[in-house]
Short mmCIF file of C-alpha atoms in Angstrom, two decimals:
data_model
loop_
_atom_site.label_atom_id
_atom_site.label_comp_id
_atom_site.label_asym_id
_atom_site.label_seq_id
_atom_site.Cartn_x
_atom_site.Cartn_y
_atom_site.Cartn_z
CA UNK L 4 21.27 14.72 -17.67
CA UNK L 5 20.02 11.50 -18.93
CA UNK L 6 16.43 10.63 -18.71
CA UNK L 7 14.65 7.53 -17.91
CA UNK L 8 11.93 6.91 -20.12
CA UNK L 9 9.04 4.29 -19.63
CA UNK L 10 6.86 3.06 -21.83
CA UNK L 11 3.52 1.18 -20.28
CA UNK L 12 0.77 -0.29 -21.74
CA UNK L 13 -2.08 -1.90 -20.03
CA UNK L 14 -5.77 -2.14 -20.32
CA UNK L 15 -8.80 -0.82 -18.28
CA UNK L 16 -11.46 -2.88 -16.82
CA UNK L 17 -13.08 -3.40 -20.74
CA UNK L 18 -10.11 -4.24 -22.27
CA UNK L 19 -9.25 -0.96 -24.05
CA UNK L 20 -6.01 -0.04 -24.57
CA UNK L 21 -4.17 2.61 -22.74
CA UNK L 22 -0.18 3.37 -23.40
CA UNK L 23 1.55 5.77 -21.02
CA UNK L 24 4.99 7.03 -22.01
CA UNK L 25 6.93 8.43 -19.23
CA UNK L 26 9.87 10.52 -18.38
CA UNK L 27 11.66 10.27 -15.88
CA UNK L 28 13.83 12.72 -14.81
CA UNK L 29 15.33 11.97 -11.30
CA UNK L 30 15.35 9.35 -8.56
CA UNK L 31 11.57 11.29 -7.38
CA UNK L 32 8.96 12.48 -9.21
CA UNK L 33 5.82 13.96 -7.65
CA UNK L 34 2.87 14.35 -9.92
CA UNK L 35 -0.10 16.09 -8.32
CA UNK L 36 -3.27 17.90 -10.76
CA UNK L 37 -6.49 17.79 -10.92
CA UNK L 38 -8.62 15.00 -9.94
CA UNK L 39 -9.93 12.41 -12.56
CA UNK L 40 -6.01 13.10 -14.55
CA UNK L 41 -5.12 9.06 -14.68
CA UNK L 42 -3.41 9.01 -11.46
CA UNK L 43 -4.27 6.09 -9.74
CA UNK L 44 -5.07 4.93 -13.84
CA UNK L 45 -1.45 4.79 -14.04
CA UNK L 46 -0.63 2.85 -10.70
CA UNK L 47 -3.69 0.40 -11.96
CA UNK L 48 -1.25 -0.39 -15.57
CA UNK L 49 1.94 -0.64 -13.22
CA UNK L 50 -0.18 -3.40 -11.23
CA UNK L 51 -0.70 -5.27 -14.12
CA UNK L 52 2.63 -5.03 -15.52
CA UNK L 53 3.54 -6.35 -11.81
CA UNK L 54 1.19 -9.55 -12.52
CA UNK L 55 2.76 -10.10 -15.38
CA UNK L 56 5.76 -10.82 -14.02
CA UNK L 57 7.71 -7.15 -14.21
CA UNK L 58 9.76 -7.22 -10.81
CA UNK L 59 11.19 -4.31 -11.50
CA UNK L 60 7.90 -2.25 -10.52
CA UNK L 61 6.25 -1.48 -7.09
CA UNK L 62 2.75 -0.49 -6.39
CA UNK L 63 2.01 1.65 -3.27
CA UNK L 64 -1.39 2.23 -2.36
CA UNK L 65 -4.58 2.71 0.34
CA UNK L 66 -4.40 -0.93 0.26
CA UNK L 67 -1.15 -1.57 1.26
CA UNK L 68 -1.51 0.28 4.64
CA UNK L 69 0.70 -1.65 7.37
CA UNK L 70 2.88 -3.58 5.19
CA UNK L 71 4.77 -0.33 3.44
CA UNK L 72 7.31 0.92 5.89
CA UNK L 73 11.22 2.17 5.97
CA UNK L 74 12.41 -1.36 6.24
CA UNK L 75 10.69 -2.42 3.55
CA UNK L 76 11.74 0.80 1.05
CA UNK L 77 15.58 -0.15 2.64
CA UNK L 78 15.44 -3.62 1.49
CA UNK L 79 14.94 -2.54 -2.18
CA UNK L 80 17.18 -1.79 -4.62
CA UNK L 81 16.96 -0.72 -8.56
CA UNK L 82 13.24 -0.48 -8.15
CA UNK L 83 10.71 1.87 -9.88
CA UNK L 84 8.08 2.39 -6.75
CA UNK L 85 5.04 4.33 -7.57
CA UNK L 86 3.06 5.23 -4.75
CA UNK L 87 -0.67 6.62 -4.95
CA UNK L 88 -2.14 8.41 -2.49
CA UNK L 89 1.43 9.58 -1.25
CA UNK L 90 0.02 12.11 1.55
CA UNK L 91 -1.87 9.73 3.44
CA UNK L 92 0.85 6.78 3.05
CA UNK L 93 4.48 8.51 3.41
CA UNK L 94 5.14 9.78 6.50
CA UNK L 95 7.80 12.48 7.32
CA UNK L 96 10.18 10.01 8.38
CA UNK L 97 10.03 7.51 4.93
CA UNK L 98 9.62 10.99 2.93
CA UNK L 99 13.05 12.24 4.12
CA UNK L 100 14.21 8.68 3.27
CA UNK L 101 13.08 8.88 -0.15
CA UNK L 102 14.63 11.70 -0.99
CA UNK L 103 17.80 10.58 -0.18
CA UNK L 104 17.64 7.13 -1.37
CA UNK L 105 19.44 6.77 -4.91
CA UNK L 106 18.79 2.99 -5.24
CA UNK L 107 15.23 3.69 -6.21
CA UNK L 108 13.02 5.66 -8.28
CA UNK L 109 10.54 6.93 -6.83
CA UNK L 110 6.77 8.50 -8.25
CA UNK L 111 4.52 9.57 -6.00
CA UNK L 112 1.11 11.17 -6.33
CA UNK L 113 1.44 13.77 -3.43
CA UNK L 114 -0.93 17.14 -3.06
CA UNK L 115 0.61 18.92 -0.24
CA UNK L 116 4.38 19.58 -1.32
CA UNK L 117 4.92 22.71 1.59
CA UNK L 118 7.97 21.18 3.11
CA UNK L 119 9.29 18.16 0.32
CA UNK L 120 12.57 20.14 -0.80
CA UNK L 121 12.77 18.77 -3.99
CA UNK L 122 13.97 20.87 -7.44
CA UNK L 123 10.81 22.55 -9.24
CA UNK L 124 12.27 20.58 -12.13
CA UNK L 125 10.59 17.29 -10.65
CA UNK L 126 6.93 18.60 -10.04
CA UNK L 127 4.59 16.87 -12.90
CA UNK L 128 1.13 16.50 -13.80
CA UNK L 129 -0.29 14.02 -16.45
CA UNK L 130 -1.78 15.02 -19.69
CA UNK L 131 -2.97 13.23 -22.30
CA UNK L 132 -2.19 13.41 -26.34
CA UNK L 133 -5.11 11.39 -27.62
CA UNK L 134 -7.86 9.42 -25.70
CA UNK L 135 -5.54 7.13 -24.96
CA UNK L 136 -1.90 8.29 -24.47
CA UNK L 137 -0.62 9.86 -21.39
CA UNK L 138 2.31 11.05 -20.49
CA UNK L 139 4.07 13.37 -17.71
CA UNK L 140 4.20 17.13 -18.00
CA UNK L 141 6.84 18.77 -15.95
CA UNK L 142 5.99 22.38 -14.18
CA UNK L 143 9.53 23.58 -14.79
CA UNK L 144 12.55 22.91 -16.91
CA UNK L 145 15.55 25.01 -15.53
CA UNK L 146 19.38 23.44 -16.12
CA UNK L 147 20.56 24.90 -12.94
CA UNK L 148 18.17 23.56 -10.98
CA UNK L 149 19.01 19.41 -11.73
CA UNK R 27 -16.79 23.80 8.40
CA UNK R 28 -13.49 23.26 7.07
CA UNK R 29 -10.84 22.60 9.01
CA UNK R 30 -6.62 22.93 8.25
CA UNK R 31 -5.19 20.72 10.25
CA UNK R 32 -5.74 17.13 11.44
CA UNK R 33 -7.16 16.06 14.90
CA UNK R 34 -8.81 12.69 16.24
CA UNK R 35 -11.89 11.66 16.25
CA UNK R 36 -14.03 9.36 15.87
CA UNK R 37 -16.24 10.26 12.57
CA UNK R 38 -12.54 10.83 10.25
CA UNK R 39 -12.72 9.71 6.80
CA UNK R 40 -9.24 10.17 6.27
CA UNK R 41 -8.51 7.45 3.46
CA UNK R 42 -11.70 7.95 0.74
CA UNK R 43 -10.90 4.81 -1.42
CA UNK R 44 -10.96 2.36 1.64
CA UNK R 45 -14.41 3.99 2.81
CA UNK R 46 -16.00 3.92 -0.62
CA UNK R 47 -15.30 0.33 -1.28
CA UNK R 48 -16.83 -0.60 1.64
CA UNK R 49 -19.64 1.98 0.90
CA UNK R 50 -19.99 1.13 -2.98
CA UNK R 51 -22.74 -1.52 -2.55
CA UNK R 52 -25.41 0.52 -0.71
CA UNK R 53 -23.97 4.22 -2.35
CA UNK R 54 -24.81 2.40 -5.80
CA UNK R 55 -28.60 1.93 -5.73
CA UNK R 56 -28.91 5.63 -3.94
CA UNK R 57 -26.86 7.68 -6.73
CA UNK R 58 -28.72 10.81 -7.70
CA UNK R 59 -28.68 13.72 -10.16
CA UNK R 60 -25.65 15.24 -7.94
CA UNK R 61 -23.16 12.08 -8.38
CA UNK R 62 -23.92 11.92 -11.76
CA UNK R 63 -23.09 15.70 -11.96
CA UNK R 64 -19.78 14.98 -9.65
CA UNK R 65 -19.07 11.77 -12.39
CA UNK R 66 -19.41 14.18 -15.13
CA UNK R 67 -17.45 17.47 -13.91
CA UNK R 68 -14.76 15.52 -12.30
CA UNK R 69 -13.81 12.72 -14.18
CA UNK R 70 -15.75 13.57 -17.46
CA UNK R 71 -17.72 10.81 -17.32
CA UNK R 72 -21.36 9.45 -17.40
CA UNK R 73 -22.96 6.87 -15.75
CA UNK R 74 -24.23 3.59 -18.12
CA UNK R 75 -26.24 0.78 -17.05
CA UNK R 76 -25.40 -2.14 -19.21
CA UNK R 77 -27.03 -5.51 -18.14
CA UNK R 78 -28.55 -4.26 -15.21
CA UNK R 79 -24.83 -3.17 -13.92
CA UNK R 80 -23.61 -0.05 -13.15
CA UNK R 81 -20.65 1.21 -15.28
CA UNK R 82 -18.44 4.76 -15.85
CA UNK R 83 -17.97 5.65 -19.94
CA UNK R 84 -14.78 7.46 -18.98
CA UNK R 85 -12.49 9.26 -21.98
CA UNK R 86 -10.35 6.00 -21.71
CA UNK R 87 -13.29 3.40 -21.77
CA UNK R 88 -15.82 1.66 -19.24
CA UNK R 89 -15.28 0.71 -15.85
CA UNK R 90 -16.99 -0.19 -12.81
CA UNK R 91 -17.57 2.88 -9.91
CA UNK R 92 -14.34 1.62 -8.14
CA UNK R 93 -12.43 3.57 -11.05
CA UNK R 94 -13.85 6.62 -10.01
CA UNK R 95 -11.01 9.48 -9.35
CA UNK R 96 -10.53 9.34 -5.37
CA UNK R 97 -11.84 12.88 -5.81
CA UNK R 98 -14.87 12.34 -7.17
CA UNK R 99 -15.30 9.31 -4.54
CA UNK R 100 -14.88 11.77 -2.01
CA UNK R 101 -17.84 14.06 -3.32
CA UNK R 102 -20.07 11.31 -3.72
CA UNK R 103 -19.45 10.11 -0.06
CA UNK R 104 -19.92 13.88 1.06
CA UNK R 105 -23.01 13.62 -0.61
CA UNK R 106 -24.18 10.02 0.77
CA UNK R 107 -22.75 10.87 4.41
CA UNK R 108 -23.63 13.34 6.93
CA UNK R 109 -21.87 15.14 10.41
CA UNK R 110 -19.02 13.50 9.20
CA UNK R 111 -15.12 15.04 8.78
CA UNK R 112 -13.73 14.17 5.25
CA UNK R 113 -10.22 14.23 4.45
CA UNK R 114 -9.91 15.96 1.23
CA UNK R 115 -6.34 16.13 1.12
CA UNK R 116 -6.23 13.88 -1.98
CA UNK R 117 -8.60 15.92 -4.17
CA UNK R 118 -7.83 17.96 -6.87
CA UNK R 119 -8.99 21.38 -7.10
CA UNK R 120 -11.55 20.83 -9.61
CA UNK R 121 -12.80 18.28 -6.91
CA UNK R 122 -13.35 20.30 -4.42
CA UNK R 123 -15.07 23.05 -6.57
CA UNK R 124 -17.51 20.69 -7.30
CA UNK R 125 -18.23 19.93 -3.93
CA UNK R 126 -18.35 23.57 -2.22
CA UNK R 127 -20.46 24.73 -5.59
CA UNK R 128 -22.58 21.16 -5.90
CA UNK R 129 -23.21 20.45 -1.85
CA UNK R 130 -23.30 24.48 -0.69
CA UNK R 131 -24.48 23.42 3.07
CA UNK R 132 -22.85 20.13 3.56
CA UNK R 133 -23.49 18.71 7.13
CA UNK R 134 -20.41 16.91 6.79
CA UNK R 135 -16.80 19.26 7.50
CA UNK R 136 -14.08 18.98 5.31
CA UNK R 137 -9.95 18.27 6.06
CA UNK R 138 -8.45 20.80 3.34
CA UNK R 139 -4.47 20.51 3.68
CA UNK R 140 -3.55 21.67 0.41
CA UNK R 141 -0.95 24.52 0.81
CA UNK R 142 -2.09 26.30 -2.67
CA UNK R 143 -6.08 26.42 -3.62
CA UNK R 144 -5.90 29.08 -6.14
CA UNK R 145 -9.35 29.17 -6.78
CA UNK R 146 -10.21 30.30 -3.26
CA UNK R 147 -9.47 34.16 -4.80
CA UNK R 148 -12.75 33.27 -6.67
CA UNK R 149 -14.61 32.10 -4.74
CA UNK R 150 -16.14 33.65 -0.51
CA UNK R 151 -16.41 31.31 2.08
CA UNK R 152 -18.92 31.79 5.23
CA UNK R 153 -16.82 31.05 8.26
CA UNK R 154 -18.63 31.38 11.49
CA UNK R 155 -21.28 34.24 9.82
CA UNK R 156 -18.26 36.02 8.67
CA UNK R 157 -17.38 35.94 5.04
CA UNK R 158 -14.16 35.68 4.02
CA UNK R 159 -13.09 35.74 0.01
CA UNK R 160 -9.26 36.37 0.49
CA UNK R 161 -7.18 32.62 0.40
CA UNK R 162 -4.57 34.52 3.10
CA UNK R 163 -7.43 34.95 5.71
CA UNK R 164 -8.78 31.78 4.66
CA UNK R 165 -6.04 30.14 5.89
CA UNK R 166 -5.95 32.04 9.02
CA UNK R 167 -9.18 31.92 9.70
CA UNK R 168 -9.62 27.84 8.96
CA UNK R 169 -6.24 27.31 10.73
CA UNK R 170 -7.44 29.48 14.18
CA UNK R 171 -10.69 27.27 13.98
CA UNK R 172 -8.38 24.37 13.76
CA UNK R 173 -6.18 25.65 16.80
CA UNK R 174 -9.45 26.40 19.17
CA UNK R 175 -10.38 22.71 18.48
#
């Protein structure tokens, strides 16, 4: 099973730095945890990576309500697309086309998991080593279930 | 009241970050002694005023309010709002803790879709005069109110 790791650095609205490392391990992650974690901390770094000029990176969120639907997830390809706030913006319909879809990767911040069938293995929350280091800790790590 | 499942109307807040920004301006001269206690439990921060502005000191640095955790938005609005249904599907646990143990007799009810709360074995919730403690009749119980809606 190989891994795709990201490394992100950004800054917060004083200009201190922040440096996630992430691991991804398949084409969707769902991260859930407490509130106040670095969730939509993390979508804020990917923005800025995105006005940098990184194409390879999506952004998701509350305030992309009404353009964000299938056609516009099936007219991607080899993109990392984060999406915060996942239960309110991913309906049933574009959920069961994420988890099919193996041109993307997908993250999404998502509370209630009831009926996502996705391995254990892919359930993460963030934690962070120092002030300013995050990265993604997985619930479960069992070979069979990849 | 909490309530399970999802049903129109007309006082929903079912996205917090879109209400709070357009909120933030008159919620900012009005925070009290609660929000500051939501800032601090939540996102384990405290509130600064620097230049006459308002700012977080978060673990990772300043910010403005709009950096709040969209849980801790979500308290603060239950606390600034009133007869008002709040979707609190996108708060964390320690979120809503805050609010049931910070805000004890809300006016506002509360949209609680989370299919695990462990801390609801802690904790007994008054239901229509009846108190329930046990997160299997808590469920039942929210999702019949829910159903009679």
């Amino acid at each position: 099973m190989k891994f795709k790791v990201l490394k992100l650095n950004g800054l917060n609205d004083m200009d201190e730095p922040i440096k996630y490392e992430i691991e991804l391990r398949g084409y969707v992650t769902i991260v859930s945890g407490n509130s106040g974690t670095g969730k939509t901390l993390l979508c804020d770094i990917v923005k800025q990576h995105i006005s940098d000029g990184n194409t390879k990176f999506i952004v998701i969120d509350a305030t992309s309500r009404g353009l964000f639907d299938l056609t516009f997830l099936k007219n991607k390809k080899g993109k990392i697309i984060f999406i915060d706030d996942a239960d309110l913006m991913v309906s049933r319909k574009i959920l069961n086309y994420i988890l099919k879809d193996r041109n993307n990767y997908y993250v999404m911040f998502r509370r209630d998991n009831y009926d996502v069938h996705l391995s254990p293995n892919y359930y993460a929350t963030i934690v962070w080593d120092t002030r300013n280091i995050g990265h993604f800790k997985y619930d479960c790590e069992v070979v069979g279930w990849y | 009241m909490l309530y399970r499942k999802y049903f129109q109307g007309s006082n929903i807040i079912m996205n917090i970050n879109l209400k709070f920004k357009r909120e933030i301006n008159s919620i900012k001269s009005k925070l009290n002694a609660i929000d500051y206690e939501f800032i601090k439990r939540i996102d384990n921060a405290e509130v600064k005023i620097i230049d006459d502005r308002l700012y977080i000191s978060t673990p990772h640095g300043l910010a403005g309010l709009n950096k709040l955790s969209t849980g801790c938005k979500a308290c603060i609005l239950a606390n600034h709002l009133n007869n008002k249904l709040i979707n609190l599907t996108l708060c964390g646990e320690n979120a809503i803790i805050s609010l049931f143990e910070l805000i004890p007799n809300s006016s506002n009810s509360f949209l609680l879709t989370h299919n695990e709360f462990q801390p609801a074995n802690r904790y007994s919730f008054n239901l229509n005069n009846s108190v329930t403690g046990n997160l299997f009749n808590l469920w039942d119980t929210i999702a019949l109110e829910g159903e009679r809606r």
